[in-house]
């Protein structure tokens, strides 16, 4: 999955989609993951980094990741291949 | 600081900066920013209580002009009087209801040295609310279905065809979303009393409201297109806050409109994007919108560009604007001396 190129993010977790005018407030974790995705890191790399830094097991992380991706899709922040062309 | 535009006299209407604002004050703000503070702005008002009348930092002098219903003779007589005193270079009208008169008078105004940059009467007519659906159909634009309403019986037919909720619109301004026949009837009577016939009943489209401000050259090209997503909408349906967005489909839509109409001058597309990403044109306003200063702040000063075009200066198509630029409208209580109000009320100028 890839975040749309034009999505603007800030260190404090604010996200702006210039195509729709939608804005979102994420927490610190969201801003870290978004930045990693914007920098082109693969899902596996991001997950590895999280497992290394935080006290979370892989199953929990995978469930949370699925939920995260659903939220990104609903917010129209992903490139079309995972967003059904919308 | 003096520049090429020092002393240039521009008359602007629509200075009723209230909760359903005319575009005049925003246009003036953009003009001053784009052309410098040494231009002379003449405010043309209809009522002594229009807030722009008392904005001395923006408007050098205000004159009352006759309502559009008084016709072109009354208007040219009044403009000629003002011109004798102020030597107006150009007029920017900003109300839909007055455009018919100004377009008809454009040759006479030109003859006395006042320029305008307006669409033709034909162009004005094709985007009229009463003709919008036919215009969309013949030019492949998505436009909600509508019915022209002249009577209660027409309204009943419209609600049966379009179902509830339904949008009831005045000929020039105002719109209400009606969820019941009682609400539709109330809106119909209110709008026909205020704006006359026909009242328009339009299919309700649920979605995201987007407006596009544009300036076109009369040859099928847009020189500037800036889309804005409404973020906060007042109870009158007006954008009270909005943000510039980028969307190739919106730009294409505006380009298609300019090409289909050879539109000359400013215009605004009011658009609804539905859940399936279809873009519906709800209205086409033949003038700058009240939020036009946002376009200037985002990098495309359309009012200043229009003036430069009128003056015969080369104006290139704007290449870009800043997305994510917000406007947030606010109310401000001006304190005015009674003598100013008396002066304008009694003598029609201030």
CSV table of C-alpha atoms in Angstrom, one decimal:
chain,number,residue,atom,x,y,z
A,1,UNK,CA,0.0,0.0,0.0
A,2,UNK,CA,1.2,3.5,-0.7
A,3,UNK,CA,0.1,6.8,0.7
A,4,UNK,CA,-0.9,9.3,-2.0
A,5,UNK,CA,2.0,11.4,-2.9
A,6,UNK,CA,0.3,14.8,-2.3
A,7,UNK,CA,-0.9,14.0,1.2
A,8,UNK,CA,0.6,16.6,3.6
A,9,UNK,CA,1.6,15.4,7.0
A,10,UNK,CA,3.1,17.1,10.0
A,11,UNK,CA,5.2,15.9,12.9
A,12,UNK,CA,2.3,16.5,15.3
A,13,UNK,CA,0.1,14.1,13.4
A,14,UNK,CA,-2.0,16.5,11.3
A,15,UNK,CA,-2.9,15.1,7.9
A,16,UNK,CA,-4.3,17.1,5.0
A,17,UNK,CA,-5.5,15.7,1.7
A,18,UNK,CA,-5.3,18.5,-0.9
A,19,UNK,CA,-7.4,16.7,-3.4
A,20,UNK,CA,-10.5,16.6,-1.1
A,21,UNK,CA,-9.8,19.3,1.5
A,22,UNK,CA,-10.2,16.7,4.2
A,23,UNK,CA,-8.0,17.0,7.3
A,24,UNK,CA,-7.4,14.5,10.1
A,25,UNK,CA,-5.7,14.6,13.5
A,26,UNK,CA,-3.6,11.5,14.2
A,27,UNK,CA,-1.5,10.7,17.3
A,28,UNK,CA,2.2,10.5,17.5
A,29,UNK,CA,2.3,6.9,16.4
A,30,UNK,CA,0.2,7.7,13.3
A,31,UNK,CA,2.5,10.5,12.3
A,32,UNK,CA,5.6,8.2,12.6
A,33,UNK,CA,4.0,5.5,10.5
A,34,UNK,CA,2.7,7.9,7.9
A,35,UNK,CA,6.1,9.4,7.6
A,36,UNK,CA,7.6,6.0,7.1
A,37,UNK,CA,5.0,5.1,4.4
A,38,UNK,CA,5.6,8.5,2.7
A,39,UNK,CA,9.3,7.7,2.6
A,40,UNK,CA,8.5,4.5,0.8
A,41,UNK,CA,9.3,2.0,3.5
A,42,UNK,CA,7.6,-1.4,3.0
A,43,UNK,CA,5.0,-2.7,5.4
A,44,UNK,CA,7.3,-5.4,6.7
A,45,UNK,CA,10.0,-2.8,7.4
A,46,UNK,CA,7.6,-0.6,9.3
A,47,UNK,CA,6.3,-3.5,11.3
A,48,UNK,CA,9.8,-4.7,12.2
A,49,UNK,CA,10.6,-1.2,13.4
A,50,UNK,CA,7.5,-1.1,15.6
A,51,UNK,CA,8.2,-4.6,17.1
A,52,UNK,CA,11.7,-3.5,17.9
A,53,UNK,CA,10.8,-0.3,19.6
A,54,UNK,CA,7.5,-1.1,21.3
A,55,UNK,CA,6.1,-3.7,23.7
A,56,UNK,CA,3.6,-5.3,21.2
A,57,UNK,CA,3.4,-8.8,19.8
A,58,UNK,CA,3.2,-9.6,16.1
A,59,UNK,CA,-0.4,-10.8,16.2
A,60,UNK,CA,-1.6,-7.6,17.9
A,61,UNK,CA,0.4,-5.5,15.5
A,62,UNK,CA,-1.0,-7.3,12.5
A,63,UNK,CA,-4.6,-6.7,13.7
A,64,UNK,CA,-3.9,-3.1,14.4
A,65,UNK,CA,-2.2,-2.7,11.0
A,66,UNK,CA,-5.3,-4.1,9.2
A,67,UNK,CA,-7.4,-1.6,11.2
A,68,UNK,CA,-5.0,1.2,10.2
A,69,UNK,CA,-5.2,0.4,6.5
A,70,UNK,CA,-9.0,0.3,6.7
A,71,UNK,CA,-8.9,3.8,8.2
A,72,UNK,CA,-6.6,5.1,5.6
A,73,UNK,CA,-8.8,3.6,2.8
A,74,UNK,CA,-11.9,5.2,4.3
A,75,UNK,CA,-10.1,8.5,4.6
A,76,UNK,CA,-9.1,8.3,0.9
A,77,UNK,CA,-5.4,8.6,1.6
A,78,UNK,CA,-4.1,5.6,-0.3
A,79,UNK,CA,-3.0,5.3,-3.9
A,80,UNK,CA,-5.7,3.7,-6.1
A,81,UNK,CA,-4.4,0.1,-6.2
A,82,UNK,CA,-5.6,-0.5,-2.7
A,83,UNK,CA,-8.4,2.0,-2.8
A,84,UNK,CA,-10.6,0.6,-5.6
A,85,UNK,CA,-9.8,3.5,-7.9
A,86,UNK,CA,-11.4,6.1,-5.6
B,1,UNK,CA,4.0,53.6,-3.3
B,2,UNK,CA,3.2,55.0,-6.7
B,3,UNK,CA,3.0,52.5,-9.6
B,4,UNK,CA,1.4,52.2,-13.1
B,5,UNK,CA,-2.0,52.0,-11.4
B,6,UNK,CA,-1.8,55.1,-9.2
B,7,UNK,CA,-5.0,57.0,-9.5
B,8,UNK,CA,-6.7,54.2,-11.5
B,9,UNK,CA,-10.4,54.6,-10.6
B,10,UNK,CA,-12.3,51.3,-10.3
B,11,UNK,CA,-16.0,51.2,-9.3
B,12,UNK,CA,-17.2,48.0,-7.6
B,13,UNK,CA,-20.7,46.8,-6.6
B,14,UNK,CA,-21.7,44.2,-4.1
B,15,UNK,CA,-20.3,45.8,-1.0
B,16,UNK,CA,-22.9,44.3,1.3
B,17,UNK,CA,-20.5,42.3,3.4
B,18,UNK,CA,-23.2,40.8,5.6
B,19,UNK,CA,-24.0,37.1,6.5
B,20,UNK,CA,-24.9,36.5,2.8
B,21,UNK,CA,-22.1,38.7,1.4
B,22,UNK,CA,-21.8,40.2,-2.0
B,23,UNK,CA,-18.3,39.8,-3.5
B,24,UNK,CA,-17.5,43.5,-3.6
B,25,UNK,CA,-15.4,43.8,-0.5
B,26,UNK,CA,-13.3,40.7,-1.3
B,27,UNK,CA,-12.8,42.0,-4.9
B,28,UNK,CA,-11.6,45.3,-3.6
B,29,UNK,CA,-9.3,43.7,-1.1
B,30,UNK,CA,-7.8,41.7,-4.0
B,31,UNK,CA,-7.5,44.7,-6.2
B,32,UNK,CA,-5.6,46.7,-3.5
B,33,UNK,CA,-3.3,43.8,-2.9
B,34,UNK,CA,-2.7,43.3,-6.6
B,35,UNK,CA,-2.5,46.8,-7.9
B,36,UNK,CA,-1.4,48.8,-4.9
B,37,UNK,CA,-3.1,51.1,-2.4
B,38,UNK,CA,-2.9,54.1,-4.7
B,39,UNK,CA,-5.8,53.0,-6.8
B,40,UNK,CA,-9.1,54.8,-6.2
B,41,UNK,CA,-12.0,52.5,-5.3
B,42,UNK,CA,-15.6,53.8,-5.8
B,43,UNK,CA,-18.1,51.7,-4.0
B,44,UNK,CA,-21.5,51.4,-5.7
B,45,UNK,CA,-24.2,50.5,-3.1
B,46,UNK,CA,-27.9,50.0,-3.1
B,47,UNK,CA,-28.5,50.6,0.6
B,48,UNK,CA,-27.0,53.0,3.1
B,49,UNK,CA,-26.5,50.1,5.6
B,50,UNK,CA,-24.2,48.0,3.3
B,51,UNK,CA,-21.1,47.5,5.5
B,52,UNK,CA,-18.6,48.3,2.7
B,53,UNK,CA,-19.9,51.9,2.6
B,54,UNK,CA,-18.0,52.6,5.8
B,55,UNK,CA,-14.8,50.7,5.2
B,56,UNK,CA,-12.7,53.7,4.6
B,57,UNK,CA,-9.5,51.8,4.3
B,58,UNK,CA,-10.8,49.9,1.3
B,59,UNK,CA,-13.2,52.3,-0.4
B,60,UNK,CA,-12.4,55.9,-1.2
B,61,UNK,CA,-16.0,57.0,-1.9
B,62,UNK,CA,-19.4,55.4,-2.1
B,63,UNK,CA,-22.4,56.3,-4.3
B,64,UNK,CA,-25.8,54.8,-4.1
B,65,UNK,CA,-27.1,53.5,-7.4
B,66,UNK,CA,-30.7,52.6,-8.4
B,67,UNK,CA,-31.9,49.0,-8.0
B,68,UNK,CA,-31.8,46.9,-11.2
B,69,UNK,CA,-35.6,47.0,-11.4
B,70,UNK,CA,-35.4,50.7,-12.2
B,71,UNK,CA,-33.9,49.9,-15.5
B,72,UNK,CA,-30.9,50.9,-17.7
B,73,UNK,CA,-31.9,54.5,-18.1
B,74,UNK,CA,-31.8,55.2,-14.4
B,75,UNK,CA,-28.5,53.3,-14.1
B,76,UNK,CA,-26.6,55.0,-16.9
B,77,UNK,CA,-27.9,58.4,-15.7
B,78,UNK,CA,-26.5,57.7,-12.2
B,79,UNK,CA,-23.2,56.2,-13.5
B,80,UNK,CA,-22.7,59.2,-15.8
B,81,UNK,CA,-23.1,61.6,-12.8
B,82,UNK,CA,-20.6,59.6,-10.8
B,83,UNK,CA,-18.2,59.4,-13.8
B,84,UNK,CA,-18.3,63.2,-14.2
B,85,UNK,CA,-17.0,63.5,-10.6
B,86,UNK,CA,-14.7,60.6,-10.3
B,87,UNK,CA,-13.5,59.7,-13.8
B,88,UNK,CA,-14.1,56.0,-13.6
B,89,UNK,CA,-11.8,53.8,-15.7
B,90,UNK,CA,-13.7,50.5,-15.2
B,91,UNK,CA,-16.6,49.0,-13.4
B,92,UNK,CA,-16.7,45.5,-11.8
B,93,UNK,CA,-20.4,44.5,-11.1
B,94,UNK,CA,-20.7,41.7,-8.6
B,95,UNK,CA,-24.4,40.9,-8.4
B,96,UNK,CA,-26.2,38.4,-10.7
B,97,UNK,CA,-29.4,40.6,-10.7
B,98,UNK,CA,-27.6,43.7,-11.9
B,99,UNK,CA,-25.5,42.1,-14.7
B,100,UNK,CA,-28.3,42.2,-17.3
B,101,UNK,CA,-28.4,46.0,-17.1
B,102,UNK,CA,-24.6,46.4,-17.0
B,103,UNK,CA,-24.1,44.1,-20.0
B,104,UNK,CA,-26.8,46.0,-22.0
B,105,UNK,CA,-25.1,49.3,-21.0
B,106,UNK,CA,-21.5,48.1,-21.8
B,107,UNK,CA,-21.3,49.9,-25.2
B,108,UNK,CA,-22.7,53.1,-23.7
B,109,UNK,CA,-20.3,52.9,-20.8
B,110,UNK,CA,-17.4,52.3,-23.2
B,111,UNK,CA,-18.5,55.3,-25.2
B,112,UNK,CA,-18.0,57.6,-22.1
B,113,UNK,CA,-14.7,55.9,-21.2
B,114,UNK,CA,-15.7,53.2,-18.7
B,115,UNK,CA,-14.6,49.6,-19.4
B,116,UNK,CA,-16.2,46.4,-18.3
B,117,UNK,CA,-15.2,42.7,-18.8
B,118,UNK,CA,-18.5,40.9,-18.8
B,119,UNK,CA,-20.1,37.9,-20.5
B,120,UNK,CA,-22.6,38.4,-23.3
B,121,UNK,CA,-26.3,38.4,-22.6
B,122,UNK,CA,-26.5,35.1,-24.4
B,123,UNK,CA,-23.8,33.6,-22.1
B,124,UNK,CA,-25.6,35.1,-19.1
B,125,UNK,CA,-28.8,33.4,-20.2
B,126,UNK,CA,-27.5,29.9,-20.8
B,127,UNK,CA,-26.2,29.4,-17.3
B,128,UNK,CA,-29.4,30.9,-15.7
B,129,UNK,CA,-30.9,28.6,-13.1
B,130,UNK,CA,-33.9,28.2,-15.3
B,131,UNK,CA,-31.8,27.0,-18.2
B,132,UNK,CA,-29.1,25.2,-16.4
B,133,UNK,CA,-30.4,21.6,-16.9
B,134,UNK,CA,-30.8,22.1,-20.6
B,135,UNK,CA,-27.3,23.6,-20.8
B,136,UNK,CA,-25.9,20.7,-19.0
B,137,UNK,CA,-27.7,18.2,-21.2
B,138,UNK,CA,-26.6,19.7,-24.4
B,139,UNK,CA,-22.9,20.1,-23.3
B,140,UNK,CA,-22.5,16.8,-21.4
B,141,UNK,CA,-22.3,18.3,-17.9
B,142,UNK,CA,-24.0,16.6,-14.9
B,143,UNK,CA,-26.7,18.9,-13.7
B,144,UNK,CA,-29.4,17.9,-11.2
B,145,UNK,CA,-32.8,17.6,-12.7
B,146,UNK,CA,-35.1,20.6,-12.1
B,147,UNK,CA,-38.6,22.0,-12.5
B,148,UNK,CA,-39.5,25.6,-13.0
B,149,UNK,CA,-42.2,26.5,-10.6
B,150,UNK,CA,-44.9,29.1,-11.2
B,151,UNK,CA,-47.7,27.7,-9.0
B,152,UNK,CA,-48.5,25.4,-6.2
B,153,UNK,CA,-49.6,22.8,-8.7
B,154,UNK,CA,-46.2,23.0,-10.4
B,155,UNK,CA,-44.6,22.5,-7.0
B,156,UNK,CA,-46.7,19.4,-6.4
B,157,UNK,CA,-45.7,18.0,-9.8
B,158,UNK,CA,-42.0,18.7,-9.0
B,159,UNK,CA,-42.0,16.9,-5.6
B,160,UNK,CA,-43.7,13.9,-7.2
B,161,UNK,CA,-41.0,13.8,-9.9
B,162,UNK,CA,-37.9,14.6,-7.8
B,163,UNK,CA,-39.0,13.3,-4.4
B,164,UNK,CA,-37.9,14.6,-1.0
B,165,UNK,CA,-35.6,16.1,0.0
B,166,UNK,CA,-35.9,18.7,-2.7
B,167,UNK,CA,-34.0,22.0,-3.2
B,168,UNK,CA,-36.1,25.1,-3.7
B,169,UNK,CA,-34.2,28.0,-5.2
B,170,UNK,CA,-34.8,31.6,-5.8
B,171,UNK,CA,-34.4,33.0,-9.3
B,172,UNK,CA,-31.3,34.9,-8.3
B,173,UNK,CA,-30.3,34.0,-4.8
B,174,UNK,CA,-31.2,31.8,-1.8
B,175,UNK,CA,-32.0,28.1,-1.6
B,176,UNK,CA,-33.7,25.9,0.9
B,177,UNK,CA,-33.6,22.1,1.3
B,178,UNK,CA,-37.2,21.0,1.9
B,179,UNK,CA,-38.0,17.6,3.5
B,180,UNK,CA,-41.8,18.0,3.5
B,181,UNK,CA,-44.4,19.6,1.3
B,182,UNK,CA,-45.1,22.2,4.0
B,183,UNK,CA,-41.5,23.3,4.0
B,184,UNK,CA,-41.4,23.3,0.2
B,185,UNK,CA,-44.5,25.5,0.0
B,186,UNK,CA,-43.1,27.9,2.6
B,187,UNK,CA,-39.8,28.2,0.6
B,188,UNK,CA,-41.7,28.6,-2.7
B,189,UNK,CA,-43.9,31.5,-1.4
B,190,UNK,CA,-40.9,33.2,0.3
B,191,UNK,CA,-38.7,32.9,-2.8
B,192,UNK,CA,-41.3,34.0,-5.4
B,193,UNK,CA,-42.1,37.0,-3.2
B,194,UNK,CA,-38.4,38.0,-2.9
B,195,UNK,CA,-37.0,37.1,-6.3
B,196,UNK,CA,-40.0,36.6,-8.6
B,197,UNK,CA,-40.7,33.7,-11.0
B,198,UNK,CA,-39.7,31.2,-11.8
B,199,UNK,CA,-38.8,29.5,-8.6
B,200,UNK,CA,-36.6,26.5,-9.3
B,201,UNK,CA,-37.1,23.0,-7.7
B,202,UNK,CA,-33.9,21.0,-8.1
B,203,UNK,CA,-33.1,17.4,-7.4
B,204,UNK,CA,-31.2,17.1,-4.1
B,205,UNK,CA,-27.7,15.7,-4.5
B,206,UNK,CA,-25.9,14.5,-1.3
B,207,UNK,CA,-22.2,15.0,-1.3
B,208,UNK,CA,-19.3,17.3,-0.8
B,209,UNK,CA,-19.7,20.9,-1.7
B,210,UNK,CA,-17.0,22.5,-3.8
B,211,UNK,CA,-16.8,25.8,-5.5
B,212,UNK,CA,-14.6,26.8,-8.4
B,213,UNK,CA,-13.6,30.5,-9.0
B,214,UNK,CA,-12.4,31.2,-12.6
B,215,UNK,CA,-11.5,33.9,-15.0
B,216,UNK,CA,-12.0,33.3,-18.7
B,217,UNK,CA,-10.8,35.2,-21.8
B,218,UNK,CA,-13.9,35.0,-24.0
B,219,UNK,CA,-12.0,32.7,-26.4
B,220,UNK,CA,-12.6,29.4,-24.7
B,221,UNK,CA,-9.8,29.5,-22.3
B,222,UNK,CA,-9.5,29.9,-18.5
B,223,UNK,CA,-6.7,32.2,-17.3
B,224,UNK,CA,-7.3,31.2,-13.7
B,225,UNK,CA,-9.1,28.3,-12.0
B,226,UNK,CA,-9.1,27.9,-8.2
B,227,UNK,CA,-11.2,25.2,-6.5
B,228,UNK,CA,-12.3,25.5,-2.9
B,229,UNK,CA,-13.9,22.9,-0.6
B,230,UNK,CA,-16.4,24.3,1.8
B,231,UNK,CA,-15.5,23.5,5.3
B,232,UNK,CA,-18.1,25.4,7.3
B,233,UNK,CA,-21.5,26.2,5.8
B,234,UNK,CA,-23.8,28.9,7.2
B,235,UNK,CA,-27.5,28.4,7.6
B,236,UNK,CA,-27.9,30.3,4.3
B,237,UNK,CA,-25.7,27.7,2.5
B,238,UNK,CA,-22.8,30.0,2.2
B,239,UNK,CA,-19.2,29.0,2.8
B,240,UNK,CA,-18.1,30.5,6.1
B,241,UNK,CA,-14.8,28.6,5.9
B,242,UNK,CA,-13.1,26.8,3.0
B,243,UNK,CA,-9.8,25.4,1.8
B,244,UNK,CA,-8.1,25.4,-1.6
B,245,UNK,CA,-7.8,22.0,-3.1
B,246,UNK,CA,-6.2,20.4,-6.2
B,247,UNK,CA,-8.2,18.2,-8.4
B,248,UNK,CA,-7.6,17.6,-12.1
B,249,UNK,CA,-11.2,16.7,-12.7
B,250,UNK,CA,-12.4,20.1,-11.4
B,251,UNK,CA,-9.9,21.9,-13.5
B,252,UNK,CA,-11.0,19.9,-16.5
B,253,UNK,CA,-14.7,20.7,-15.7
B,254,UNK,CA,-13.9,24.4,-15.6
B,255,UNK,CA,-11.9,24.2,-18.9
B,256,UNK,CA,-14.8,22.3,-20.5
B,257,UNK,CA,-17.2,25.1,-19.4
B,258,UNK,CA,-15.0,27.9,-20.8
B,259,UNK,CA,-14.7,26.0,-24.0
B,260,UNK,CA,-18.4,25.2,-24.3
B,261,UNK,CA,-19.4,28.8,-23.7
B,262,UNK,CA,-16.5,31.0,-24.7
B,263,UNK,CA,-17.2,32.7,-21.4
B,264,UNK,CA,-15.7,36.2,-20.9
B,265,UNK,CA,-15.0,37.4,-17.4
B,266,UNK,CA,-15.3,35.9,-13.9
B,267,UNK,CA,-17.5,33.0,-13.0
B,268,UNK,CA,-18.1,30.5,-10.3
B,269,UNK,CA,-19.1,26.9,-10.5
B,270,UNK,CA,-21.0,25.5,-7.6
B,271,UNK,CA,-20.4,21.8,-7.5
B,272,UNK,CA,-21.5,18.8,-5.5
B,273,UNK,CA,-19.3,15.7,-5.6
B,274,UNK,CA,-21.5,12.7,-4.8
B,275,UNK,CA,-20.5,9.4,-3.2
B,276,UNK,CA,-19.6,7.9,-6.6
B,277,UNK,CA,-17.2,10.8,-7.3
B,278,UNK,CA,-19.6,12.3,-9.9
B,279,UNK,CA,-19.4,16.1,-10.2
B,280,UNK,CA,-22.7,17.8,-10.5
B,281,UNK,CA,-22.9,21.5,-11.4
B,282,UNK,CA,-25.5,23.0,-9.0
B,283,UNK,CA,-25.2,26.6,-10.2
B,284,UNK,CA,-23.0,28.8,-12.4
B,285,UNK,CA,-22.6,32.3,-11.0
B,286,UNK,CA,-21.6,34.9,-13.7
B,287,UNK,CA,-19.2,36.9,-11.4
B,288,UNK,CA,-16.6,36.6,-8.8
B,289,UNK,CA,-17.6,34.7,-5.7
B,290,UNK,CA,-17.6,36.3,-2.2
B,291,UNK,CA,-14.6,34.1,-1.3
B,292,UNK,CA,-12.5,35.4,-4.2
B,293,UNK,CA,-9.9,36.9,-1.9
B,294,UNK,CA,-8.9,33.3,-1.1
B,295,UNK,CA,-7.9,32.8,-4.7
B,296,UNK,CA,-5.7,35.9,-4.5
B,297,UNK,CA,-4.2,34.7,-1.2
B,298,UNK,CA,-3.5,31.3,-2.8
B,299,UNK,CA,-1.6,33.0,-5.7
B,300,UNK,CA,-4.1,33.7,-8.4
B,301,UNK,CA,-5.4,37.3,-8.0
B,302,UNK,CA,-8.3,37.1,-10.5
B,303,UNK,CA,-9.7,40.6,-9.9
B,304,UNK,CA,-6.3,42.2,-10.5
B,305,UNK,CA,-5.7,40.0,-13.5
B,306,UNK,CA,-9.1,41.1,-14.9
B,307,UNK,CA,-8.2,44.8,-14.5
B,308,UNK,CA,-4.9,44.2,-16.3
B,309,UNK,CA,-6.7,42.5,-19.2
B,310,UNK,CA,-9.1,45.5,-19.4
B,311,UNK,CA,-6.1,47.8,-19.6
B,312,UNK,CA,-4.7,45.8,-22.4
B,313,UNK,CA,-1.7,44.4,-20.5
B,314,UNK,CA,-0.6,40.9,-21.3
B,315,UNK,CA,-1.9,38.4,-18.7
B,316,UNK,CA,-0.5,34.9,-18.8
B,317,UNK,CA,-2.5,31.9,-17.7
B,318,UNK,CA,-1.8,31.3,-14.0
B,319,UNK,CA,0.3,28.1,-13.6
B,320,UNK,CA,-0.3,27.2,-10.0
B,321,UNK,CA,-1.8,28.1,-6.6
B,322,UNK,CA,-1.2,27.1,-3.1
B,323,UNK,CA,-3.4,24.2,-1.9
B,324,UNK,CA,-4.4,23.9,1.8
B,325,UNK,CA,-5.0,27.7,2.1
B,326,UNK,CA,-8.0,28.4,4.3
B,327,UNK,CA,-10.3,31.3,4.6
B,328,UNK,CA,-12.4,31.7,7.7
B,329,UNK,CA,-15.0,34.5,7.5
B,330,UNK,CA,-15.8,36.5,10.5
B,331,UNK,CA,-18.2,39.2,11.7
B,332,UNK,CA,-16.9,42.6,12.8
B,333,UNK,CA,-18.9,45.4,14.3
B,334,UNK,CA,-18.0,48.7,12.6
B,335,UNK,CA,-18.7,51.8,14.6
B,336,UNK,CA,-20.0,54.6,12.3
B,337,UNK,CA,-20.8,58.2,13.0
B,338,UNK,CA,-24.4,59.1,12.5
B,339,UNK,CA,-23.3,62.0,10.3
B,340,UNK,CA,-21.8,59.5,7.8
B,341,UNK,CA,-25.0,57.4,7.7
B,342,UNK,CA,-27.1,60.6,7.3
B,343,UNK,CA,-24.9,61.8,4.5
B,344,UNK,CA,-25.3,58.6,2.6
B,345,UNK,CA,-29.0,58.2,3.3
B,346,UNK,CA,-29.8,61.8,2.4
B,347,UNK,CA,-27.5,62.5,-0.5
B,348,UNK,CA,-26.7,59.1,-1.9
B,349,UNK,CA,-22.9,59.5,-1.6
B,350,UNK,CA,-20.3,59.4,1.1
